[in-house]
Short mmCIF file of C-alpha atoms and ligand atoms in Angstrom, two decimals:
data_model
loop_
_atom_site.label_atom_id
_atom_site.label_comp_id
_atom_site.label_asym_id
_atom_site.label_seq_id
_atom_site.Cartn_x
_atom_site.Cartn_y
_atom_site.Cartn_z
CA MET A 30 70.99 164.72 340.96
CA ALA A 31 73.22 162.11 339.43
CA SER A 32 76.72 162.81 338.28
CA ALA A 33 80.11 161.10 338.48
CA ALA A 34 81.15 163.95 340.74
CA GLY A 35 78.56 162.90 343.34
CA ARG A 36 79.81 159.32 343.55
CA LYS A 37 81.12 158.32 346.97
CA PRO A 38 84.31 156.22 347.41
CA GLU A 39 82.31 153.15 348.52
CA GLU A 40 80.35 153.22 345.26
CA ASP A 41 83.54 153.68 343.23
CA ALA A 42 84.98 150.65 345.03
CA LEU A 43 81.92 148.53 344.22
CA LEU A 44 82.15 149.54 340.55
CA GLU A 45 85.85 148.62 340.51
CA THR A 46 85.10 145.20 342.01
CA ALA A 47 82.30 144.70 339.49
CA ALA A 48 84.66 145.56 336.64
CA ARG A 49 87.02 142.85 337.90
CA VAL A 50 84.58 140.02 338.56
CA LEU A 51 81.79 140.62 336.01
CA PRO A 52 82.49 140.70 332.25
CA GLY A 53 82.41 144.39 331.35
CA GLY A 54 81.46 145.13 334.96
CA VAL A 55 77.78 144.62 334.16
CA LEU A 56 74.93 142.11 334.39
CA GLY A 57 74.32 142.01 330.64
CA GLY A 58 71.57 144.57 330.19
CA TYR A 59 71.74 148.33 329.77
CA THR A 60 75.21 149.73 330.40
CA ALA A 61 75.68 153.37 331.34
CA PRO A 62 78.96 155.05 330.44
CA ARG A 63 81.62 154.82 333.14
CA ASP A 64 81.12 158.32 334.53
CA LEU A 65 77.38 157.73 334.97
CA SER A 66 77.55 154.15 336.27
CA PHE A 67 76.05 153.49 339.67
CA VAL A 68 75.18 150.69 342.07
CA VAL A 69 71.61 150.51 343.38
CA ARG A 70 71.14 150.66 347.14
CA GLU A 71 67.35 150.56 347.21
CA ALA A 72 64.22 151.51 345.34
CA ARG A 73 60.73 152.54 346.29
CA GLY A 74 57.78 153.54 344.13
CA PRO A 75 59.07 155.33 341.01
CA ARG A 76 62.52 156.08 342.46
CA VAL A 77 65.85 154.27 342.68
CA VAL A 78 68.59 155.38 345.07
CA ASP A 79 72.25 154.52 344.54
CA VAL A 80 74.94 153.70 347.08
CA SER A 81 76.02 157.34 347.13
CA GLY A 82 72.46 158.40 347.97
CA ARG A 83 71.69 159.89 344.54
CA GLU A 84 68.09 159.49 343.40
CA TYR A 85 66.77 158.56 339.95
CA ILE A 86 63.23 158.64 338.61
CA ASP A 87 62.89 155.15 337.22
CA TYR A 88 61.49 154.36 333.77
CA LEU A 89 63.50 151.13 333.60
CA LEU A 90 61.46 149.45 336.36
CA GLY A 91 63.56 146.32 336.53
CA SER A 92 63.22 146.02 332.72
CA GLY A 93 59.45 146.05 332.98
CA PRO A 94 58.03 143.85 335.75
CA LEU A 95 57.38 146.67 338.23
CA VAL A 96 54.24 148.20 336.77
CA LEU A 97 53.19 149.07 340.35
CA GLY A 98 56.57 150.66 341.10
CA HIS A 99 59.25 149.34 343.43
CA ALA A 100 58.48 147.65 346.77
CA HIS A 101 54.72 148.04 346.44
CA PRO A 102 53.26 147.40 349.92
CA ALA A 103 50.79 144.75 348.71
CA VAL A 104 53.54 142.82 346.94
CA VAL A 105 55.96 143.12 349.86
CA ALA A 106 53.29 141.87 352.28
CA ALA A 107 52.39 138.91 350.05
CA VAL A 108 56.04 137.94 349.69
CA GLU A 109 56.66 138.25 353.43
CA ARG A 110 53.65 136.04 354.16
CA GLN A 111 54.95 133.38 351.78
CA LEU A 112 58.61 133.65 352.89
CA SER A 113 57.91 132.30 356.35
CA LYS A 114 56.19 129.26 354.81
CA GLY A 115 59.22 128.27 352.76
CA THR A 116 60.84 129.58 349.61
CA THR A 117 60.60 126.79 347.06
CA TYR A 118 59.16 123.27 346.88
CA PHE A 119 59.47 121.91 343.31
CA GLN A 120 55.87 120.86 343.90
CA LEU A 121 52.45 122.38 343.44
CA SER A 122 51.66 125.08 345.98
CA GLU A 123 48.61 127.24 346.67
CA PRO A 124 49.97 130.43 345.09
CA THR A 125 51.17 128.56 342.01
CA VAL A 126 47.82 126.92 341.31
CA ALA A 127 45.97 130.16 342.03
CA LEU A 128 48.22 132.11 339.67
CA ALA A 129 47.75 129.56 336.86
CA GLU A 130 43.97 129.78 337.34
CA GLU A 131 44.07 133.60 337.29
CA ILE A 132 46.17 133.60 334.11
CA CYS A 133 43.59 131.34 332.43
CA ARG A 134 40.85 133.76 333.49
CA ALA A 135 42.75 136.78 332.22
CA VAL A 136 44.51 135.81 328.99
CA PRO A 137 42.17 134.97 326.11
CA CYS A 138 44.28 132.16 324.58
CA ALA A 139 45.24 130.59 327.94
CA GLU A 140 43.51 127.27 328.57
CA GLN A 141 46.58 125.90 330.33
CA VAL A 142 49.81 127.24 331.78
CA ARG A 143 53.36 125.88 332.08
CA PHE A 144 55.61 128.02 334.29
CA THR A 145 59.23 128.83 333.51
CA ALA A 146 61.75 131.02 335.34
CA SER A 147 62.38 133.53 332.53
CA GLY A 148 60.83 134.96 329.41
CA SER A 149 63.57 133.50 327.23
CA GLU A 150 62.68 130.04 328.48
CA ALA A 151 58.99 130.71 327.87
CA THR A 152 59.50 131.53 324.18
CA PHE A 153 62.00 128.68 323.80
CA PHE A 154 59.52 126.14 325.20
CA ALA A 155 56.58 127.65 323.31
CA LEU A 156 58.53 126.92 320.12
CA ARG A 157 59.39 123.39 321.29
CA VAL A 158 55.81 122.52 322.15
CA ALA A 159 54.63 123.96 318.82
CA ARG A 160 57.17 121.74 317.02
CA ALA A 161 55.89 118.67 318.86
CA PHE A 162 52.28 119.55 318.03
CA ARG A 163 52.85 120.41 314.41
CA ARG A 164 55.62 117.87 313.74
CA ARG A 165 57.65 120.39 311.81
CA GLU A 166 60.92 122.10 312.71
CA LYS A 167 61.17 125.55 311.15
CA ILE A 168 59.86 128.71 312.72
CA LEU A 169 59.06 132.11 311.29
CA LYS A 170 59.80 135.28 313.22
CA PHE A 171 59.75 138.95 312.26
CA GLU A 172 62.72 141.19 311.56
CA GLY A 173 63.44 143.32 314.61
CA GLY A 174 61.37 141.09 316.92
CA PHE A 175 62.99 140.02 320.19
CA HIS A 176 62.05 136.86 322.03
CA GLY A 177 64.84 136.58 324.57
CA THR A 178 68.37 135.33 324.24
CA HIS A 179 68.18 131.70 323.09
CA ASP A 180 69.59 130.60 319.75
CA TYR A 181 66.30 130.65 317.79
CA SER A 182 65.36 134.08 319.08
CA LEU A 183 68.62 135.84 318.30
CA MET A 184 68.02 135.89 314.55
CA SER A 185 67.52 139.23 312.77
CA VAL A 186 66.68 141.10 315.96
CA GLY A 187 69.00 143.97 315.08
CA PRO A 188 70.75 143.41 311.76
CA ARG A 189 72.72 146.50 310.65
CA ALA A 190 72.61 145.33 307.03
CA PRO A 191 69.42 143.27 306.70
CA LYS A 192 69.32 140.42 304.18
CA ALA A 193 66.57 139.71 301.67
CA PHE A 194 63.58 137.99 303.32
CA PRO A 195 63.30 135.25 304.57
CA ALA A 196 67.04 134.77 305.26
CA PRO A 197 68.06 135.23 308.93
CA THR A 198 71.08 137.09 310.35
CA PRO A 199 72.37 135.82 313.72
CA ASP A 200 72.67 138.50 316.40
CA SER A 201 75.28 136.80 318.57
CA ALA A 202 78.52 134.92 318.41
CA GLY A 203 78.29 131.32 319.54
CA ILE A 204 75.05 130.36 317.78
CA PRO A 205 75.43 127.15 315.73
CA HIS A 206 75.27 127.85 312.01
CA ALA A 207 72.70 125.05 311.63
CA ILE A 208 70.09 127.10 313.53
CA GLN A 209 69.87 129.50 310.58
CA GLU A 210 68.30 126.74 308.50
CA HIS A 211 65.43 126.55 310.99
CA VAL A 212 64.47 130.22 311.17
CA LEU A 213 62.70 132.29 308.51
CA ILE A 214 62.38 136.06 308.74
CA ALA A 215 59.45 138.18 307.55
CA PRO A 216 58.86 141.96 307.62
CA PHE A 217 56.63 143.22 310.45
CA ASN A 218 53.58 145.19 309.27
CA ASP A 219 53.99 143.93 305.68
CA LEU A 220 51.15 141.48 305.17
CA ALA A 221 51.70 140.87 301.45
CA GLU A 222 55.35 139.82 301.89
CA THR A 223 54.54 137.78 305.02
CA GLU A 224 51.71 136.03 303.20
CA ALA A 225 54.02 135.20 300.30
CA ILE A 226 56.62 133.70 302.65
CA LEU A 227 53.95 131.71 304.46
CA ALA A 228 52.49 130.48 301.17
CA ALA A 229 55.90 129.21 300.11
CA HIS A 230 57.01 127.70 303.43
CA HIS A 231 53.96 126.77 305.53
CA GLY A 232 54.52 123.08 304.89
CA ASP A 233 57.82 123.25 306.83
CA LEU A 234 56.70 125.56 309.60
CA ALA A 235 56.13 124.58 313.24
CA ALA A 236 55.11 128.06 314.34
CA VAL A 237 54.99 131.77 313.65
CA ILE A 238 56.20 133.77 316.64
CA MET A 239 55.70 137.52 316.97
CA GLU A 240 55.59 140.35 319.43
CA PRO A 241 52.11 141.71 318.67
CA PHE A 242 53.54 145.13 319.55
CA GLN A 243 57.05 144.71 318.17
CA ARG A 244 59.59 146.44 320.44
CA LEU A 245 58.11 149.97 320.10
CA ILE A 246 56.12 149.44 316.91
CA PRO A 247 52.34 149.09 317.11
CA PRO A 248 50.91 146.66 314.58
CA ASP A 249 48.61 147.65 311.76
CA LEU A 250 45.43 145.90 312.80
CA ALA A 251 44.99 144.52 309.30
CA PHE A 252 48.49 143.06 309.59
CA ILE A 253 48.06 141.08 312.83
CA LYS A 254 44.54 140.08 311.94
CA GLY A 255 45.90 138.93 308.56
CA VAL A 256 48.74 136.93 310.15
CA ARG A 257 46.17 135.30 312.46
CA ALA A 258 43.93 134.38 309.52
CA ILE A 259 46.74 133.03 307.33
CA THR A 260 48.34 130.94 310.09
CA ALA A 261 44.90 129.51 310.93
CA ARG A 262 44.32 128.70 307.26
CA TYR A 263 47.63 126.78 307.08
CA ASP A 264 47.23 125.20 310.57
CA VAL A 265 50.49 126.79 311.73
CA PRO A 266 50.34 127.70 315.45
CA LEU A 267 50.64 131.42 316.07
CA ILE A 268 52.65 132.38 319.19
CA PHE A 269 52.39 135.86 320.68
CA ASP A 270 55.37 136.91 322.73
CA GLU A 271 53.60 138.93 325.41
CA ILE A 272 56.53 139.19 327.82
CA VAL A 273 56.30 142.99 327.56
CA THR A 274 52.61 143.46 326.71
CA GLY A 275 51.10 140.85 329.06
CA PHE A 276 49.07 142.53 331.85
CA ARG A 277 50.47 145.88 330.62
CA PHE A 278 48.40 146.86 327.59
CA ALA A 279 45.28 145.43 329.23
CA TYR A 280 44.61 142.81 331.89
CA GLY A 281 44.40 140.25 329.07
CA GLY A 282 47.51 141.68 327.35
CA ALA A 283 47.92 142.67 323.72
CA GLN A 284 45.58 139.89 322.60
CA GLU A 285 42.79 141.66 324.48
CA TYR A 286 44.01 145.15 323.53
CA TYR A 287 44.23 144.43 319.79
CA GLY A 288 41.47 141.80 319.77
CA VAL A 289 43.56 139.07 318.11
CA VAL A 290 43.91 135.71 319.87
CA PRO A 291 46.93 133.48 319.15
CA ASP A 292 47.24 129.72 319.79
CA LEU A 293 50.05 130.09 322.34
CA ALA A 294 51.61 132.98 324.21
CA ALA A 295 54.69 133.61 326.30
CA ILE A 296 54.11 135.85 329.29
CA GLY A 297 56.62 137.15 331.83
CA LYS A 298 57.77 140.30 333.62
CA ILE A 299 54.60 141.68 335.32
CA VAL A 300 53.13 138.22 335.99
CA GLY A 301 56.06 137.41 338.30
CA GLY A 302 55.73 140.64 340.29
CA GLY A 303 59.49 141.28 340.10
CA PHE A 304 60.55 137.68 340.73
CA ALA A 305 61.79 134.95 338.40
CA LEU A 306 58.59 133.70 336.80
CA ALA A 307 57.27 133.51 333.27
CA ALA A 308 55.00 131.08 331.45
CA VAL A 309 53.96 129.40 328.24
CA VAL A 310 50.18 129.55 327.96
CA GLY A 311 47.77 128.40 325.30
CA ARG A 312 45.33 125.95 323.84
CA ALA A 313 45.04 122.68 325.75
CA GLU A 314 45.33 120.71 322.50
CA ILE A 315 48.91 122.00 322.11
CA MET A 316 49.83 122.26 325.81
CA ARG A 317 48.94 118.58 326.35
CA HIS A 318 52.33 117.67 324.83
CA LEU A 319 53.84 118.82 328.16
CA ALA A 320 51.75 116.41 330.24
CA PRO A 321 53.64 113.49 331.83
CA GLU A 322 51.13 110.89 330.64
CA LEU A 323 52.87 111.21 327.26
CA GLU A 324 56.28 110.49 328.77
CA GLY A 325 58.04 107.79 326.80
CA SER A 326 56.07 108.59 323.63
CA PRO A 327 57.57 110.61 320.74
CA GLU A 328 54.93 113.30 321.39
CA TYR A 329 56.20 114.19 324.85
CA VAL A 330 57.86 117.58 325.38
CA THR A 331 60.37 117.58 328.20
CA GLN A 332 60.35 120.78 330.21
CA ALA A 333 61.23 121.31 333.84
CA GLY A 334 63.14 123.83 335.92
CA THR A 335 64.21 124.07 339.56
CA LEU A 336 62.38 127.36 340.19
CA ASN A 337 59.40 126.89 337.86
CA GLY A 338 56.24 128.08 339.57
CA ASN A 339 58.21 129.25 342.57
CA PRO A 340 55.72 130.09 345.37
CA ILE A 341 57.30 133.43 346.30
CA ALA A 342 57.22 134.57 342.68
CA ALA A 343 53.65 133.31 342.35
CA ALA A 344 52.62 135.18 345.51
CA ALA A 345 54.21 138.37 344.16
CA GLY A 346 52.51 137.84 340.81
CA LEU A 347 49.11 137.26 342.40
CA ALA A 348 49.45 140.41 344.53
CA THR A 349 50.44 142.42 341.45
CA LEU A 350 47.50 141.11 339.43
CA ALA A 351 45.09 141.89 342.29
CA GLU A 352 46.23 145.53 342.17
CA LEU A 353 45.81 145.58 338.40
CA ARG A 354 42.20 144.37 338.73
CA ARG A 355 41.23 147.49 340.69
CA PRO A 356 38.84 149.74 338.78
CA GLY A 357 40.41 152.53 336.75
CA VAL A 358 43.95 151.17 336.87
CA TYR A 359 44.55 150.78 333.13
CA PRO A 360 43.03 154.18 332.21
CA ARG A 361 45.36 155.74 334.81
CA LEU A 362 48.41 153.90 333.44
CA PHE A 363 47.53 155.04 329.92
CA GLU A 364 46.85 158.62 331.00
CA THR A 365 50.23 158.91 332.73
CA GLY A 366 52.01 157.29 329.79
CA ASN A 367 50.27 159.49 327.25
CA ARG A 368 51.21 162.63 329.16
CA VAL A 369 54.90 161.73 329.30
CA LYS A 370 54.93 160.44 325.73
CA ARG A 371 53.23 163.57 324.37
CA ALA A 372 55.52 165.82 326.39
CA LEU A 373 58.55 164.10 324.87
CA GLN A 374 57.32 164.64 321.30
CA GLU A 375 56.39 168.25 322.08
CA ALA A 376 59.80 168.92 323.64
CA ALA A 377 61.55 167.51 320.55
CA ASN A 378 59.37 169.67 318.28
CA ALA A 379 60.01 172.77 320.40
CA VAL A 380 63.77 172.24 320.41
CA GLY A 381 63.68 171.57 316.66
CA VAL A 382 65.23 168.09 316.64
CA PRO A 383 63.64 165.81 314.02
CA ALA A 384 62.24 162.93 316.05
CA HIS A 385 59.35 160.50 316.32
CA VAL A 386 58.09 159.13 319.61
CA ALA A 387 56.86 155.61 318.86
CA GLY A 388 54.95 153.12 320.97
CA GLU A 389 51.87 152.92 323.15
CA ALA A 390 51.26 154.82 326.39
CA PRO A 391 52.73 152.19 328.77
CA VAL A 392 55.93 151.66 326.68
CA PHE A 393 57.46 154.12 324.22
CA GLU A 394 60.70 155.53 322.88
CA ILE A 395 62.05 158.43 320.87
CA TYR A 396 63.70 157.87 317.48
CA PHE A 397 65.82 160.65 316.04
CA THR A 398 64.58 160.48 312.47
CA ASP A 399 62.02 162.25 310.34
CA ARG A 400 60.56 158.91 309.23
CA PRO A 401 57.56 157.42 311.04
CA ILE A 402 58.51 154.18 312.80
CA THR A 403 56.38 151.47 311.23
CA ASP A 404 58.89 148.64 310.90
CA TYR A 405 62.41 147.61 311.83
CA ARG A 406 64.04 149.16 308.75
CA ALA A 407 62.57 152.54 309.63
CA THR A 408 64.39 152.33 312.98
CA LEU A 409 67.67 152.07 311.08
CA THR A 410 67.16 155.62 309.78
CA ALA A 411 67.30 156.94 313.37
CA ASP A 412 70.49 158.62 314.62
CA ARG A 413 72.00 156.29 317.23
CA ALA A 414 74.58 158.80 318.45
CA GLN A 415 71.86 161.35 319.19
CA HIS A 416 69.87 158.71 321.01
CA ARG A 417 72.88 157.82 323.14
CA VAL A 418 73.38 161.49 324.03
CA PHE A 419 69.69 161.79 324.93
CA THR A 420 69.70 158.72 327.22
CA GLU A 421 72.94 159.80 328.91
CA GLU A 422 71.82 163.40 329.38
CA LEU A 423 68.63 162.16 331.02
CA LEU A 424 70.65 159.94 333.35
CA ARG A 425 72.87 162.90 334.19
CA ARG A 426 69.66 164.66 335.27
CA GLY A 427 68.46 161.74 337.38
CA ILE A 428 66.12 160.08 334.86
CA LEU A 429 66.77 156.37 334.40
CA LYS A 430 65.34 154.60 331.38
CA ALA A 431 66.01 151.37 329.50
CA ALA A 432 68.49 151.68 326.63
CA GLN A 433 65.62 151.57 324.17
CA LYS A 434 62.40 152.32 325.97
CA PHE A 435 60.51 154.11 328.69
CA TYR A 436 58.35 151.87 330.89
CA ILE A 437 55.55 153.68 332.74
CA SER A 438 54.33 152.58 336.16
CA LEU A 439 51.30 153.35 338.28
CA SER A 440 53.64 154.92 340.83
CA HIS A 441 54.73 157.80 338.57
CA GLY A 442 52.94 160.89 339.86
CA GLU A 443 52.76 164.63 339.21
CA GLN A 444 56.16 165.39 340.71
CA GLU A 445 57.94 162.72 338.68
CA ILE A 446 56.20 163.81 335.49
CA ARG A 447 57.15 167.45 336.05
CA GLN A 448 60.80 166.61 336.72
CA THR A 449 60.89 164.30 333.71
CA VAL A 450 59.45 166.86 331.33
CA GLU A 451 62.01 169.46 332.46
CA ALA A 452 64.79 166.95 331.89
CA PHE A 453 63.45 166.16 328.39
CA THR A 454 63.91 169.73 327.25
CA ALA A 455 67.40 170.02 328.72
CA ALA A 456 68.53 166.67 327.28
CA LEU A 457 67.07 167.45 323.86
CA ARG A 458 68.90 170.80 323.82
CA LYS A 459 72.13 168.84 324.30
CA VAL A 460 71.14 166.58 321.42
CA ALA A 461 70.45 169.67 319.27
CA GLU A 462 73.80 171.25 320.21
CA GLY A 463 75.63 168.12 319.04
CA ARG A 464 73.95 168.12 315.61
CA PRO A 465 76.13 169.03 312.63
C1 PLP B 515 59.47 140.60 324.03
C2 PLP B 515 60.42 139.88 324.93
N1 PLP B 515 60.50 138.55 324.86
C3 PLP B 515 61.31 137.85 325.68
C4 PLP B 515 62.12 138.47 326.60
C5 PLP B 515 63.02 137.67 327.47
O1 PLP B 515 62.58 137.65 328.78
P1 PLP B 515 63.63 137.37 329.97
O2 PLP B 515 64.55 138.57 330.03
O3 PLP B 515 62.78 137.19 331.18
O4 PLP B 515 64.37 136.12 329.59
C6 PLP B 515 62.08 139.87 326.71
C7 PLP B 515 62.93 140.56 327.69
O5 PLP B 515 63.00 141.75 327.76
C8 PLP B 515 61.22 140.58 325.85
O6 PLP B 515 61.17 141.93 325.88
#
């Protein structure tokens, strides 16, 4: 069980050092309150162990890549095999070429692949290549959609006081004001408003970028099919950000799951097997702008990175994908996810806290509101303080989740599910006690 009381002096010392040498004492992602902070010693399957030896059932999973769980034997073996052959070449290698070929087999829109080292880079370069293809500069994204941490992405991801569409709100200090002129914002799941914005601005647009499953919000099928049809009509490339959904919702990602194929996609997380690898994938007609034969021409898109297509990451990715191709894997992932997701909603109902569990089986979250979660503005009606209490009370009981989602893995079994469901009820009681 996790609690500040159980923290050993060596872990306290590490946290003190971290507080001195890292801004805020963290790496930039989810931050637990001080009394619940910990330093990971190791992780295996669905469990993480901290330096004091306390164990956590893990629904954070490295922020998503570890759909097989931690240190999966097939991934470890593949990485060990590659390690002894060298760690990086900045050249083609067997695992890199094989992974690109497998991605093209799996992902419906993928005719070609350009590797990057992170998902943020993948969306950034997808936008750049779309600009080169379309010879326009503006992009349209959806309110509440997240595409990583570059300047174009951090627009209207989490505005507390949203503006009228299509005006953007920057989500970070340090973003040049000029970027706002290049980003339009539309409401997710609102086809009429999106169509009106596209009708007015398509002549200036290089691309529409969207998470097909936006954060925790499933799309109305008529909405994503409509966005696909309208962007095709106006010849504006449609980019799916499948960093979360790629190889998670189905082997072919959300584009297979929802049956809507974009022009380009950004994939990451699972495809790198827990290493630094992501990719821009898409139609060859657009991807050709990345090919060196165009170098020196105004059509050429410059993109390179020291670790792009790293062979260790590619080996880990290939091993992960091989496991995901086994029969029955996706039904099992969905069954586990549905059980935990349903149990969370039932626990909230039983305790009497108004709440909606939103998402799909492999990724979901609870919102403390009586409104169904169909778009970003609905999420603003949820009680953030209650959500913080819930996440912290789970952590106190040894359940680790992302700040705003549960990721499910194939390694979560009966014991983990039972422990998790017990913790749900206890944590939700704490939420209920704190209500006015
Ligand atoms: C939908 C989406 N796009 C892009 C990113 C950025 O990926 P990375 O953290 O690898 O830069 C993330 C990260 O969580 C994401 O969830």
